[in-house]
CSV table of C-alpha atoms and ligand atoms in Angstrom, one decimal:
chain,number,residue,atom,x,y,z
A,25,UNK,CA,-48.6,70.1,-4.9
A,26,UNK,CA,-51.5,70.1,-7.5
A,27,UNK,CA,-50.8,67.6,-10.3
A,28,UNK,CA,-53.1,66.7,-13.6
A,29,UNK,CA,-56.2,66.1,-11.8
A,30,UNK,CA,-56.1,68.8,-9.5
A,31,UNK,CA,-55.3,71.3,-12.2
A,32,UNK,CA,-57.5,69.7,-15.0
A,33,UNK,CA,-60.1,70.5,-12.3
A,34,UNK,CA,-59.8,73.9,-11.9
A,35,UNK,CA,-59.6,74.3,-15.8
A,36,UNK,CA,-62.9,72.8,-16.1
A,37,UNK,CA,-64.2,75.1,-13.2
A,38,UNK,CA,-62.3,78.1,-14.7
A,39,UNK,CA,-63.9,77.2,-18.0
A,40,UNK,CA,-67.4,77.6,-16.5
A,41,UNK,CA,-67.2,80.7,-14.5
A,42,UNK,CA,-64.9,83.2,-16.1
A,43,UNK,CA,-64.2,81.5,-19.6
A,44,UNK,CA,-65.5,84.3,-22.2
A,45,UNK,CA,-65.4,87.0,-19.4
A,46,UNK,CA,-63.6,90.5,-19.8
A,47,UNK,CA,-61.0,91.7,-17.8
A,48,UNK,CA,-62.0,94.9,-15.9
A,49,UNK,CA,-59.1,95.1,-12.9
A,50,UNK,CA,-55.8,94.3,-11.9
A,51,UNK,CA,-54.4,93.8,-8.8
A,52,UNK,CA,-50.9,92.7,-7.4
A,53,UNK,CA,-50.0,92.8,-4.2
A,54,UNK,CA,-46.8,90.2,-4.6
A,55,UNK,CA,-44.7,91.6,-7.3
A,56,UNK,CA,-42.7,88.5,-7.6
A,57,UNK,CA,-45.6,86.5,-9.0
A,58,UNK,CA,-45.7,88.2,-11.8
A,59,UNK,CA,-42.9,88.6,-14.8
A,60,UNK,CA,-44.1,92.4,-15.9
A,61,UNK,CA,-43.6,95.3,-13.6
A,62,UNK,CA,-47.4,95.9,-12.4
A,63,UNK,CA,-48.6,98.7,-14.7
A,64,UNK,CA,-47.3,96.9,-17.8
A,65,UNK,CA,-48.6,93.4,-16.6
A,66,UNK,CA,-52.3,95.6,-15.9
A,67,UNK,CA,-52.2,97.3,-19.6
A,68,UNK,CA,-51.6,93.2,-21.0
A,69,UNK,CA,-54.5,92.2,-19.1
A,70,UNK,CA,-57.0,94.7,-19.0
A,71,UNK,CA,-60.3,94.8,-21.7
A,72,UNK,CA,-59.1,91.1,-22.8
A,73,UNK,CA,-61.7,88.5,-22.6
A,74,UNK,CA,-60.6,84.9,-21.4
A,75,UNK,CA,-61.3,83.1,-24.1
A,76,UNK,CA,-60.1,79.6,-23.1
A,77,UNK,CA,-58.2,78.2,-20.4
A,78,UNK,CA,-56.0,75.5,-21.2
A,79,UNK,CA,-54.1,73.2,-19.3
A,80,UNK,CA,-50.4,71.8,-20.0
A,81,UNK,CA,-48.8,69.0,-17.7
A,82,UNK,CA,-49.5,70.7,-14.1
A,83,UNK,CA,-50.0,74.5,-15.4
A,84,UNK,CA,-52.7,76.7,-16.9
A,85,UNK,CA,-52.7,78.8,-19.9
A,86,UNK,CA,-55.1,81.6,-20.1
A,87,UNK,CA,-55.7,82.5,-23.7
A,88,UNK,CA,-56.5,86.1,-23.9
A,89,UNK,CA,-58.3,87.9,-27.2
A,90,UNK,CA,-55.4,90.4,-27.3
A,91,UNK,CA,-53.1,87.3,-28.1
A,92,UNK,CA,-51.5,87.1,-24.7
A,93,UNK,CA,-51.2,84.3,-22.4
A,94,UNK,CA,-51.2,84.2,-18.7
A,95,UNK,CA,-49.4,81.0,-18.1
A,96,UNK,CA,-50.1,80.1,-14.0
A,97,UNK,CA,-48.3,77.1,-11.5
A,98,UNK,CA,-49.4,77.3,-8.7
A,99,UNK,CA,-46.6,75.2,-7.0
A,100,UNK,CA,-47.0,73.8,-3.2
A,101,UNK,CA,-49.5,76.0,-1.2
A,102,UNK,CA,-51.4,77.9,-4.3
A,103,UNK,CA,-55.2,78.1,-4.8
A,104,UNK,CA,-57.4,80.0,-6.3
A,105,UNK,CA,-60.5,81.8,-5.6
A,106,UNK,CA,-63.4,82.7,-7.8
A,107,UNK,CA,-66.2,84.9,-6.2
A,108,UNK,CA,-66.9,88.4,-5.2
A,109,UNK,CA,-64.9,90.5,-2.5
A,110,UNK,CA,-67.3,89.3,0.7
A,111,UNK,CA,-67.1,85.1,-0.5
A,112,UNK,CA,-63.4,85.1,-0.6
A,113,UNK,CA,-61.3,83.3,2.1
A,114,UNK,CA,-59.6,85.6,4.5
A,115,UNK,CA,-56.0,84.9,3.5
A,116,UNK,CA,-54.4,87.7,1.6
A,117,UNK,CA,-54.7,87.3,-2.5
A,118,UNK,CA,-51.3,87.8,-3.7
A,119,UNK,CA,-53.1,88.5,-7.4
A,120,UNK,CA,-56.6,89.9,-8.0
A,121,UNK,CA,-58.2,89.6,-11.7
A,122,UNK,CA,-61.5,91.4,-11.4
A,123,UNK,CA,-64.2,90.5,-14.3
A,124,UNK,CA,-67.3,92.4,-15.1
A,125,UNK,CA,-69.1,89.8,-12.9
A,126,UNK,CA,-67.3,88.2,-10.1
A,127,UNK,CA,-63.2,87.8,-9.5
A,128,UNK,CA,-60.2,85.6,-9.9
A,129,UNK,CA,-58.1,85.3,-6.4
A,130,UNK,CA,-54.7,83.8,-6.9
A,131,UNK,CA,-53.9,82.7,-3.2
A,132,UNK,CA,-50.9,81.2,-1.5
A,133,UNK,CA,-48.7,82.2,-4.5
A,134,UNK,CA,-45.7,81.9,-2.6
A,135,UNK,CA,-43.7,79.5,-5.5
A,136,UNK,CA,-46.1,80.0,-8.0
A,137,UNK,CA,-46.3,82.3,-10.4
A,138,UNK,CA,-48.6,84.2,-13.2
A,139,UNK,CA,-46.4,85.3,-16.2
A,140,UNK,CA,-47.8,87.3,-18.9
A,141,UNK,CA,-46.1,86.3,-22.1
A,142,UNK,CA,-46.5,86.3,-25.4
A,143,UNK,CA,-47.7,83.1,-27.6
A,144,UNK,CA,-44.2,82.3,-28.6
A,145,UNK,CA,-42.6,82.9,-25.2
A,146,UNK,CA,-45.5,81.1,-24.1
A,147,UNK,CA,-44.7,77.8,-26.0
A,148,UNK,CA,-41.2,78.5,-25.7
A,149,UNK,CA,-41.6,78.2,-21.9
A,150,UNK,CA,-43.7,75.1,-21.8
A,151,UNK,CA,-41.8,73.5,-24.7
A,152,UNK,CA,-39.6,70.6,-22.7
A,153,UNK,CA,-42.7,68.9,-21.4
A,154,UNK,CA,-43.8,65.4,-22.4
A,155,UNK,CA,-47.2,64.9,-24.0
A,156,UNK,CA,-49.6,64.6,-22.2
A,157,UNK,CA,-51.3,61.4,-20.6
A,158,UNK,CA,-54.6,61.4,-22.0
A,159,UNK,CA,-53.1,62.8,-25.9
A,160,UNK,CA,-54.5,60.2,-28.3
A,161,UNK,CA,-51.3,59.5,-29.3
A,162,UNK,CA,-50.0,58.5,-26.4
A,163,UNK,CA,-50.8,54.7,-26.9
A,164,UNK,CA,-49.2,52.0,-24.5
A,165,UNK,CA,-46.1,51.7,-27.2
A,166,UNK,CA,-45.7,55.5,-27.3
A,167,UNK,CA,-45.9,55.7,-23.4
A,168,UNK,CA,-43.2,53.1,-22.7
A,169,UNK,CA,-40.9,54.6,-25.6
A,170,UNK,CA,-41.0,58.3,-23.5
A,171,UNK,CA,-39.0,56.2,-21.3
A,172,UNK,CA,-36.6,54.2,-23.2
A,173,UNK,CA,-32.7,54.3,-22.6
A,174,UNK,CA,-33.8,55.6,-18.7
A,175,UNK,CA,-31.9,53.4,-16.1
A,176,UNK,CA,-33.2,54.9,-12.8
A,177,UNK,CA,-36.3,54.0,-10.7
A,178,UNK,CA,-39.3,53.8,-12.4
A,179,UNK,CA,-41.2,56.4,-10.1
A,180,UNK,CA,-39.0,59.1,-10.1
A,181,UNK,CA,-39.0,58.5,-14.1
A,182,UNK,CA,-42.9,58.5,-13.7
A,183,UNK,CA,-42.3,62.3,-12.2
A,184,UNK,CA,-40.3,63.6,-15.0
A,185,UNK,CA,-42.4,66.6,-16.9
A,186,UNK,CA,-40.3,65.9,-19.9
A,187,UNK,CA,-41.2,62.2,-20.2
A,188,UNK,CA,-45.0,63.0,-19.7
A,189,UNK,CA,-46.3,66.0,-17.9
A,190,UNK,CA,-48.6,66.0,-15.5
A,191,UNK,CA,-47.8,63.5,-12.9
A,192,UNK,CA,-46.5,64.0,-9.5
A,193,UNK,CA,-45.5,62.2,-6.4
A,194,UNK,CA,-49.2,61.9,-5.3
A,195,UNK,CA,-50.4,60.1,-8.4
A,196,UNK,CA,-46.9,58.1,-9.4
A,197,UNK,CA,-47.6,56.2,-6.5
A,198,UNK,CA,-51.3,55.6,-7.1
A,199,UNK,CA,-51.1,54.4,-10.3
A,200,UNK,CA,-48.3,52.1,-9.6
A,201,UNK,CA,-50.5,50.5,-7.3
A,202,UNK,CA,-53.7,50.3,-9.6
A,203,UNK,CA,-51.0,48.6,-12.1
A,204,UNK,CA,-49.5,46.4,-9.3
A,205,UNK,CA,-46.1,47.5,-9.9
A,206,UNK,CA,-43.1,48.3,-7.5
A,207,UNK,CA,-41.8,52.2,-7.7
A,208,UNK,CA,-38.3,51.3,-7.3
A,209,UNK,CA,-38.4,48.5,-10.0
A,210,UNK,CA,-35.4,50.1,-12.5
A,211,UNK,CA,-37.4,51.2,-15.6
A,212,UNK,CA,-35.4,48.6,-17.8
A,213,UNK,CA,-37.2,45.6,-16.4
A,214,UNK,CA,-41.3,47.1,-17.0
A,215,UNK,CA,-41.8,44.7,-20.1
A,216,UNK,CA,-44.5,45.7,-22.4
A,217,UNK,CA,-46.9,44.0,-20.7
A,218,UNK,CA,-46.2,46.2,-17.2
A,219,UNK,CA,-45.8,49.7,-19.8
A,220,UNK,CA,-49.6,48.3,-20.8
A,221,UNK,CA,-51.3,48.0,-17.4
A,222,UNK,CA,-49.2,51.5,-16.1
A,223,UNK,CA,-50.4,53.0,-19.3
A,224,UNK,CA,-54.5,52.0,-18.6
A,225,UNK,CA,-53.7,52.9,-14.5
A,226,UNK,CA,-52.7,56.3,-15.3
A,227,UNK,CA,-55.3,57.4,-17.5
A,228,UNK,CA,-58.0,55.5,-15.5
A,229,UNK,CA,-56.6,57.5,-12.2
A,230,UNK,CA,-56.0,60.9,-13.5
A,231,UNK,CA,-59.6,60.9,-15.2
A,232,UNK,CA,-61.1,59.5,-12.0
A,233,UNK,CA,-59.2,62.2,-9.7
A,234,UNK,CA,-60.4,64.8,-11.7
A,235,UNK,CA,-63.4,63.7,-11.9
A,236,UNK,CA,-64.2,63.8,-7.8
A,237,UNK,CA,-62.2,67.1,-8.2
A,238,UNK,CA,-59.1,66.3,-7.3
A,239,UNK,CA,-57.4,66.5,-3.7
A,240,UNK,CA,-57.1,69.9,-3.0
A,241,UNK,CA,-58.3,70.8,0.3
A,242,UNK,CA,-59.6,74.4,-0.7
A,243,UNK,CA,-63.4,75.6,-2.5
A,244,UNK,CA,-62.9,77.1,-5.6
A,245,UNK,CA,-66.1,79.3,-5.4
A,246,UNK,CA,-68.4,79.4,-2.6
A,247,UNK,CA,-70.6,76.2,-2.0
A,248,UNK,CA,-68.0,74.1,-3.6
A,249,UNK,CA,-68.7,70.5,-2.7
A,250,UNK,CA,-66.5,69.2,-5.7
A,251,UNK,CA,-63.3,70.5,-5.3
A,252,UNK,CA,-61.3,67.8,-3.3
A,253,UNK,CA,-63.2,64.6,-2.9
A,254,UNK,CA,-60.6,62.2,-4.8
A,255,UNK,CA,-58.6,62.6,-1.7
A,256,UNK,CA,-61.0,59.7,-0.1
A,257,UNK,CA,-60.0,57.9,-3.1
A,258,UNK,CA,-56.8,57.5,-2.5
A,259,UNK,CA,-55.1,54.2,-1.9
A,260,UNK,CA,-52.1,54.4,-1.0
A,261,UNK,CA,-50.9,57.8,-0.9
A,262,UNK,CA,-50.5,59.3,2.8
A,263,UNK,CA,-51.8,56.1,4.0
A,264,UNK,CA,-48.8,54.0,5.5
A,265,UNK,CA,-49.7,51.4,8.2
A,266,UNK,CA,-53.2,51.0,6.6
A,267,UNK,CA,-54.5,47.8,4.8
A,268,UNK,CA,-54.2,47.9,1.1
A,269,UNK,CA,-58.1,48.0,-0.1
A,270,UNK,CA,-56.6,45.6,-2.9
A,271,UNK,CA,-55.1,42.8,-1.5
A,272,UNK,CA,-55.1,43.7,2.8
A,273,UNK,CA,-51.4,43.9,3.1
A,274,UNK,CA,-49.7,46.5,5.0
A,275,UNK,CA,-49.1,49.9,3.0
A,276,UNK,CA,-45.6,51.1,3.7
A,277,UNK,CA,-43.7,54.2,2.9
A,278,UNK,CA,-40.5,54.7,1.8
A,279,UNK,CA,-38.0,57.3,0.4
A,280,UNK,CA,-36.9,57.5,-3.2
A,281,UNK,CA,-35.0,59.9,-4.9
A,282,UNK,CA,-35.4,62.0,-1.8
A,283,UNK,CA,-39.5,62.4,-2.2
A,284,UNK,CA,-42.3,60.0,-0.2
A,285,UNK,CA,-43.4,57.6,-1.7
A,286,UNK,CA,-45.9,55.0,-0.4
A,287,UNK,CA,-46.4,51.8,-1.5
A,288,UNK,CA,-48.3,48.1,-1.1
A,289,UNK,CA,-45.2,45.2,-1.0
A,290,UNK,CA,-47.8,42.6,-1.3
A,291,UNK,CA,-49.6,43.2,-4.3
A,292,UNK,CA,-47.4,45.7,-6.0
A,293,UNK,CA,-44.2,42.8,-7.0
A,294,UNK,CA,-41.9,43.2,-9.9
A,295,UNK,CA,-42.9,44.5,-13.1
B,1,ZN,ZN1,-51.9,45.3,-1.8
């Protein structure tokens, strides 16, 4: 499931190759990925220009010059495409947004979704989520206080879109490591010393992941050799049995609140 580098990624790509662009064509072929019935959903779309593409917690926000928003998660299994009919992958687009000069494939929309809404139903929808991890206000103080009067794990509370958006399962656990922290320790004991380090590890990850393009498996636009390269960076998620590259202990996964979660016992102790 794409989290904050993955989708901070595609924003930036987004950005590049269809950000000022106009809308020429429409087309859906999954009905349920959209909130409009199709004609309404083309006459919202069609002769805006994308004027920005903005990314809150794990979704994108298309800001469109007729004062619409397209607000996208892709959710487990969605990608997207940006190229001409003959570059695409073969898989079926569930969404097509055609541009005067090249296309926007939405692919694997199976939980995801594209709603058009309106600015206010647009903030209305996004309005429970945390801030997000890299907002300047977000100091180490501010961080830890998202979480104060929580009593459960502190992984799970990492995961919570309405403490901070943007993290997932993947990157909970990696930043725990870089911190040296356990994800079960209950969230009371992190002193502010541990909401410090988990503060710098999350920002340090997320801009690092994003960086190498997160860990997406699937090209954005033909000859993509960014998308997907912070999945070699990795060091600890998916990788159970293997030597931690910090300290050469075992990594080991485990279970919590019902999600994977993979871990280093040696050097990740206490808060
Ligand atoms: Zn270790």
């Amino acid at each position: 499931m794409p989290e904050w580098p993955e989708m901070e990624h595609v924003r930036r790509l987004l950005m590049e190759r269809i950000g000022g662009r106009r809308i020429i064509g429409v087309e859906i072929a999954r009905p349920q990925a959209v909130n409009a019935d199709p004609d309404a959903f083309e006459r919202g779309t069609v002769g805006a220009v994308v004027w920005y593409v903005e990314r809150r917690g794990k979704h994108l926000l298309f800001h469109l010059d007729n004062g619409k928003r397209l607000l996208l998660h892709l959710a487990a299994g969605g990608s997207l495409f940006v190229g001409a009919d003959d570059e695409k992958p073969e898989r079926p687009a569930q969404i097509t947004i055609r541009f005067s000069e090249g296309n926007l494939y939405f692919l694997g929309l199976r939980f995801g979704y594209l709603h058009l809404l309106s600015v206010r139903e647009a903030n209305e929808r996004l309005q429970e989520l945390g801030p997000d991890p890299m907002d300047r206000r977000l100091d180490a103080k501010a961080f830890a206080a998202r979480f104060a009067g929580k009593r459960g794990m502190l992984k799970p509370a990492l995961t919570d879109q309405t403490a901070v958006a943007g993290i997932g399962n993947c990157y909970a656990d990696e930043m725990l490591h870089k911190a040296g922290i356990r994800p079960d320790v209950p969230v009371p004991l992190v002193d502010a010393e541990g909401w410090r380090r988990l503060h710098g590890a999350m920002r340090s990850v997320l801009e690092e992941a994003a960086a190498n393009g997160g860990c997406m498996g699937t090209p954005l636009y033909r000859g993509d050799t960014q998308t997907g390269r912070a999945a070699a960076l990795l060091q600890v998620y998916d990788r159970e049995g293997e030597p931690c590259p910090k300290c050469g202990g075992v990594i080991v996964k485990t279970e919590l609140s019902g999600r994977k979660t993979f871990f280093c016992p040696a050097c990740q102790t206490g808060a």
